[in-house]
Amino acid sequence: MDVPPFDVALSDAASDVDALMDRLIVVPEGPEARVVEAMRYAALGPGKRLRPFLVLCSAGLFGVGRRGALQAAAAVEMVHAYSLVHDDLPAMDNSDLRRGRPTCHKQFDDATAILAGDGLLTLAFEVLAQPHTHADPAVRCELVTALAVAAGNQGMVGGQMFDLLAEHRPDLDIGAITRLQRLKTGALIAFSCEAGGILGKAPHDARVALRGYAHDLGLAFQIADDLLDVEGSPDQTGKPVGQDAAAGKATFVSILGVPRARAQAELLVAQAVAHLDIFDANTELLRQTARFVVERRA
Ligand code: GRG
């Protein structure tokens, strides 16, 4: 089967997942409408939709139907959007700008932003549990469990705690930073890659390969993020830059320096794509995603 150009595939994925989230996040009548408007603001705002794209690409390896894959893609994007809303709050990063627009708590207010994050996190699991996601309840249950582990204290929430405690700890070493980032951003990226394997009831070796790809991709993504924080501008990235240094945080870039961090990201891209060699199916989009992750400017 012909593979569409990377840009087209990424933008089609973004349109399709946005169309589904638009249908799933419905503003009701009554005073609770405000929190749903904030959920829509956070989830449907501009963004790369990288995690949904990874779900769709990994699902594509196993011939999974588009609707089921989109359900899982929408769920992971909702969890991602929630994490950004909560991360931007005054009690955490205290950011005013996200995706080139006021952050959710600036557009609404702190309490509404907290509730909007809670609403998105909760809705994600409702979506995974819907029969549209997969006909087999055991598959839906496996997706729910995997996303809970990735998003919760064993994954993103644990990583965020670690990150908050890492402020003013420029002494943290590369091993500690790697663990922190694997939890904070890597776990959700890993879920996105593994979701296709769960939906497609993929064999063990395929899941191991996807996990390896996701691990290297997640670290490459984070190094690219650290480089953008040093070298990018708010116009490019749509968010404040220089925040890591201002918070006295150790990062891959503060420890390795820019040239070695860039070389490490390249090495991780090469390692990530090597994991894909076991697949007979076309892995071109996943290979190009690894390049995109380190070459992106936002
Ligand atoms: C609040 C529980 C909780 C967790 C927050 C992921 C996270 C943990 C915070 C985000 C802070 C941050 C900027 C981390 C760096 C990596 C990252 C997740 C960047 C944003 O993801 P992109 O680049 O964003 O995929 P878009 O806007 O394209 O969706």
Coordinates of C-alpha atoms and ligand atoms in Angstrom, one line a residue:
M1 CA 0.0 0.0 0.0
D2 CA 1.2 3.5 -0.8
V3 CA 2.3 5.6 2.1
P4 CA 1.2 9.3 2.0
P5 CA 3.9 12.0 2.5
F6 CA 4.8 12.5 6.2
D7 CA 3.3 16.1 6.3
V8 CA 0.0 14.9 4.8
A9 CA -0.3 11.9 7.1
L10 CA 0.4 14.1 10.2
S11 CA -2.1 16.8 9.2
D12 CA -4.7 14.1 8.2
A13 CA -4.2 12.5 11.6
A14 CA -4.6 15.9 13.4
S15 CA -7.8 16.7 11.5
D16 CA -9.3 13.3 12.2
V17 CA -8.5 13.3 15.9
D18 CA -9.7 16.8 16.3
A19 CA -13.0 15.9 14.5
L20 CA -13.5 13.0 16.9
M21 CA -12.6 15.1 20.0
D22 CA -15.0 17.8 18.8
R23 CA -17.7 15.1 18.8
L24 CA -16.7 13.7 22.2
I25 CA -16.3 17.0 24.2
V26 CA -19.8 18.3 24.0
V27 CA -20.8 21.5 25.8
P28 CA -24.0 20.9 27.8
E29 CA -26.7 23.3 28.9
G30 CA -26.3 24.7 32.4
P31 CA -23.6 26.1 34.6
E32 CA -21.3 23.1 33.9
A33 CA -20.9 24.4 30.4
R34 CA -17.9 26.5 31.5
V35 CA -15.7 23.6 32.4
V36 CA -16.4 21.9 29.0
E37 CA -15.6 25.1 27.2
A38 CA -12.3 25.1 29.0
M39 CA -11.8 21.4 28.1
R40 CA -12.4 22.2 24.4
Y41 CA -10.0 25.2 24.6
A42 CA -7.3 23.0 25.9
A43 CA -7.8 19.9 23.8
L44 CA -8.7 21.5 20.4
G45 CA -6.1 24.3 20.4
P46 CA -3.2 24.2 18.0
G47 CA -0.6 21.5 18.6
K48 CA 1.3 18.9 16.7
R49 CA -0.9 15.9 17.7
L50 CA 2.3 13.8 17.8
R51 CA 0.9 11.3 20.3
P52 CA -2.3 10.6 18.3
F53 CA -0.1 10.3 15.2
L54 CA 2.0 7.6 16.9
V55 CA -1.2 5.7 17.9
L56 CA -2.4 5.8 14.3
C57 CA 1.0 4.8 12.8
S58 CA 1.5 1.9 15.3
A59 CA -2.1 0.7 14.7
G60 CA -1.4 0.9 11.0
L61 CA 1.3 -1.8 11.4
F62 CA -1.3 -4.3 12.5
G63 CA -4.2 -3.4 10.2
V64 CA -6.3 -1.9 13.0
G65 CA -9.5 -0.1 11.8
R66 CA -9.2 3.7 11.8
R67 CA -12.2 4.4 14.2
G68 CA -10.7 2.3 17.0
A69 CA -7.3 3.8 16.5
L70 CA -8.8 7.3 16.6
Q71 CA -10.5 6.6 19.9
A72 CA -7.2 5.6 21.5
A73 CA -5.6 8.6 19.8
A74 CA -8.2 11.0 21.2
A75 CA -7.8 9.5 24.6
V76 CA -4.0 10.0 24.7
E77 CA -4.4 13.6 23.4
M78 CA -6.9 14.4 26.1
V79 CA -4.4 13.1 28.8
H80 CA -1.7 15.2 27.1
A81 CA -3.9 18.3 27.0
Y82 CA -4.8 17.8 30.7
S83 CA -1.1 17.6 31.6
L84 CA -0.3 20.8 29.8
V85 CA -3.2 22.6 31.6
H86 CA -2.1 21.5 35.0
D87 CA 1.6 22.0 34.3
D88 CA 1.0 25.7 33.3
L89 CA -0.9 26.5 36.6
P90 CA 0.7 28.9 39.1
A91 CA 1.4 26.1 41.5
M92 CA 3.5 24.3 38.9
D93 CA 5.3 26.1 36.0
N94 CA 3.2 29.3 36.2
S95 CA 3.1 29.9 32.5
D96 CA 1.0 32.4 30.7
L97 CA 1.6 31.2 27.1
R98 CA 0.9 27.8 25.6
R99 CA 0.6 26.9 21.9
G100 CA 0.9 30.6 21.1
R101 CA -2.2 31.5 23.1
P102 CA -3.0 32.3 26.8
T103 CA -2.8 29.2 28.9
C104 CA -6.1 27.7 30.1
H105 CA -6.0 29.3 33.5
K106 CA -5.3 32.7 32.0
Q107 CA -8.2 32.4 29.5
F108 CA -10.6 31.1 32.2
D109 CA -9.4 31.0 35.8
D110 CA -7.3 28.7 38.0
A111 CA -10.2 26.6 39.4
T112 CA -11.8 26.2 36.0
A113 CA -8.4 25.1 34.6
I114 CA -8.0 22.5 37.4
L115 CA -11.5 21.1 36.7
A116 CA -10.9 21.2 32.9
G117 CA -7.8 19.0 33.4
D118 CA -9.7 16.7 35.6
G119 CA -12.5 16.5 33.1
L120 CA -10.1 15.7 30.2
L121 CA -8.3 13.0 32.2
T122 CA -11.5 11.3 33.2
L123 CA -13.1 11.5 29.7
A124 CA -10.0 9.8 28.2
F125 CA -10.8 6.6 30.1
E126 CA -14.5 6.8 29.3
V127 CA -13.5 7.0 25.6
L128 CA -11.2 4.0 25.8
A129 CA -13.9 2.0 27.5
Q130 CA -16.4 2.7 24.7
P131 CA -17.2 -0.3 22.4
H132 CA -16.1 1.9 19.4
T133 CA -12.6 1.5 20.7
H134 CA -12.5 -2.3 20.2
A135 CA -15.1 -5.0 20.0
D136 CA -13.2 -7.1 22.6
P137 CA -13.6 -5.9 26.2
A138 CA -10.3 -7.4 27.1
V139 CA -8.5 -5.2 24.6
R140 CA -10.3 -2.1 26.0
C141 CA -9.4 -3.1 29.5
E142 CA -5.7 -3.5 28.5
L143 CA -5.7 0.0 27.0
V144 CA -7.3 1.5 30.1
T145 CA -4.7 -0.2 32.3
A146 CA -1.8 0.8 30.1
L147 CA -2.9 4.4 29.9
A148 CA -3.5 4.6 33.7
V149 CA 0.0 3.2 34.3
A150 CA 1.6 5.7 31.8
A151 CA -0.3 8.7 33.1
G152 CA -0.3 8.0 36.8
N153 CA 2.3 7.9 39.6
Q154 CA 4.3 5.2 37.9
G155 CA 4.5 7.4 34.8
M156 CA 3.7 11.1 34.1
V157 CA 2.5 12.1 37.5
G158 CA 5.5 10.5 39.2
G159 CA 7.8 12.2 36.7
Q160 CA 6.1 15.6 37.3
M161 CA 6.7 15.2 41.1
F162 CA 10.4 14.3 40.4
D163 CA 10.6 17.4 38.1
L164 CA 9.2 19.7 40.8
L165 CA 11.7 18.4 43.3
A166 CA 14.5 18.8 40.7
E167 CA 14.2 22.6 40.7
H168 CA 17.3 24.2 42.0
R169 CA 19.1 20.8 41.8
P170 CA 21.6 21.5 39.0
D171 CA 23.7 18.6 40.4
L172 CA 21.4 15.9 39.1
D173 CA 23.3 13.5 36.9
I174 CA 22.4 12.2 33.5
G175 CA 21.0 9.0 34.9
A176 CA 18.6 10.9 37.1
I177 CA 17.5 13.2 34.3
T178 CA 17.0 10.2 32.0
R179 CA 14.7 8.5 34.6
L180 CA 12.8 11.8 35.2
Q181 CA 12.1 12.3 31.5
R182 CA 11.2 8.7 30.9
L183 CA 8.5 9.1 33.4
K184 CA 7.4 12.7 32.7
T185 CA 7.2 12.7 28.9
G186 CA 8.4 9.2 27.8
A187 CA 5.6 7.2 29.4
L188 CA 2.8 8.8 27.4
I189 CA 4.8 8.6 24.2
A190 CA 5.5 4.9 25.0
F191 CA 1.7 4.3 25.5
S192 CA 1.0 6.0 22.2
C193 CA 3.3 3.6 20.4
E194 CA 2.2 0.5 22.3
A195 CA -1.5 1.3 21.9
G196 CA -1.4 0.1 18.2
G197 CA 0.1 -3.2 19.3
I198 CA -2.7 -3.6 22.0
L199 CA -5.4 -2.8 19.5
G200 CA -3.9 -5.1 16.9
K201 CA -3.3 -7.9 19.5
A202 CA 0.3 -7.9 18.3
P203 CA 2.8 -10.7 19.2
H204 CA 5.3 -10.2 22.0
D205 CA 8.3 -9.5 19.8
A206 CA 6.4 -6.7 18.0
R207 CA 5.5 -5.1 21.3
V208 CA 9.1 -5.3 22.5
A209 CA 10.2 -3.6 19.3
L210 CA 7.6 -0.8 19.7
R211 CA 8.6 -0.3 23.3
G212 CA 12.3 0.1 22.3
Y213 CA 11.4 2.5 19.5
A214 CA 9.2 4.5 21.9
H215 CA 11.9 4.6 24.6
D216 CA 14.5 6.1 22.2
L217 CA 12.0 8.4 20.6
G218 CA 10.9 9.8 23.9
L219 CA 14.4 10.7 25.0
A220 CA 15.2 12.2 21.6
F221 CA 11.9 14.3 21.9
Q222 CA 13.0 15.5 25.3
I223 CA 16.5 16.5 24.2
A224 CA 14.9 18.4 21.3
D225 CA 12.6 20.1 23.8
D226 CA 15.6 21.0 26.0
L227 CA 17.4 22.4 22.9
L228 CA 14.3 24.5 22.0
D229 CA 14.2 25.9 25.5
V230 CA 17.8 27.1 25.0
E231 CA 17.8 28.0 21.3
G232 CA 14.2 28.7 20.4
S233 CA 12.0 31.7 20.8
P234 CA 8.4 32.1 22.1
D235 CA 7.3 33.1 18.5
Q236 CA 8.6 29.7 17.2
T237 CA 7.6 27.5 20.1
G238 CA 4.4 29.2 21.2
K239 CA 5.5 29.0 24.9
P240 CA 8.1 30.8 27.1
V241 CA 11.7 29.7 26.6
G242 CA 14.7 29.7 29.0
Q243 CA 12.5 28.3 31.8
D244 CA 14.7 25.4 32.7
A245 CA 17.7 27.6 33.3
A246 CA 15.5 30.1 35.2
A247 CA 14.3 27.3 37.5
G248 CA 17.9 26.1 38.0
K249 CA 17.0 22.7 36.5
A250 CA 19.5 20.2 35.2
T251 CA 18.6 19.1 31.7
F252 CA 20.3 17.0 29.0
V253 CA 21.6 20.3 27.5
S254 CA 22.9 21.8 30.7
I255 CA 24.8 18.5 31.4
L256 CA 26.0 17.6 27.9
G257 CA 26.2 21.1 26.3
V258 CA 24.4 21.9 23.0
P259 CA 26.7 19.9 20.5
R260 CA 26.8 16.7 22.5
A261 CA 23.1 16.9 23.3
R262 CA 22.4 17.2 19.5
A263 CA 24.7 14.3 18.8
Q264 CA 22.9 12.2 21.4
A265 CA 19.5 13.0 19.9
E266 CA 20.8 11.9 16.5
L267 CA 22.1 8.6 18.0
L268 CA 18.7 8.0 19.7
V269 CA 16.9 8.6 16.3
A270 CA 19.2 6.0 14.7
Q271 CA 18.6 3.5 17.6
A272 CA 14.8 4.2 17.5
V273 CA 14.5 3.4 13.8
A274 CA 16.7 0.3 14.1
H275 CA 14.0 -1.3 16.4
L276 CA 11.6 -1.1 13.5
D277 CA 13.7 -3.5 11.3
I278 CA 11.7 -6.6 12.5
F279 CA 8.5 -5.4 10.9
D280 CA 7.4 -6.6 7.5
A281 CA 4.8 -3.9 7.4
N282 CA 5.7 -0.4 6.1
T283 CA 7.3 1.5 8.9
E284 CA 8.2 4.6 6.8
L285 CA 6.0 7.0 8.8
L286 CA 7.4 5.9 12.1
R287 CA 10.9 6.3 10.8
Q288 CA 10.1 9.8 9.6
T289 CA 8.4 10.6 12.9
A290 CA 11.8 10.0 14.6
R291 CA 13.4 12.6 12.3
F292 CA 10.6 15.0 12.8
V293 CA 10.9 14.8 16.6
V294 CA 14.5 16.1 16.5
E295 CA 14.1 18.6 13.6
R296 CA 10.9 20.3 14.8
R297 CA 11.0 24.0 15.7
A298 CA 8.0 24.0 18.0
Ligands
GRG1 C1 0.7 18.1 35.5 C2 0.6 15.6 35.9 C3 1.2 16.7 35.2 C4 2.1 16.4 34.3 C5 2.7 17.4 33.4 C6 4.1 16.6 30.3 C7 4.1 17.4 31.5 C8 3.9 16.8 32.8 C9 4.4 18.8 31.4 C10 4.6 19.5 30.2 C11 5.8 20.4 30.3 C12 6.7 20.3 29.2 C13 6.7 21.5 28.3 C14 7.4 19.2 29.0 C15 8.3 19.0 27.9 C16 7.8 18.0 26.9 C17 6.5 18.3 26.4 C18 5.4 17.4 27.0 C19 6.2 19.2 25.5 C20 4.9 19.5 25.0 O1 4.5 18.5 24.1 P1 4.3 18.7 22.5 O2 5.6 19.4 22.0 O3 3.1 19.8 22.6 O4 3.9 17.5 21.9 P2 2.0 20.1 21.5 O5 1.5 21.5 21.9 O6 2.5 20.1 20.1 O7 0.9 19.1 21.8

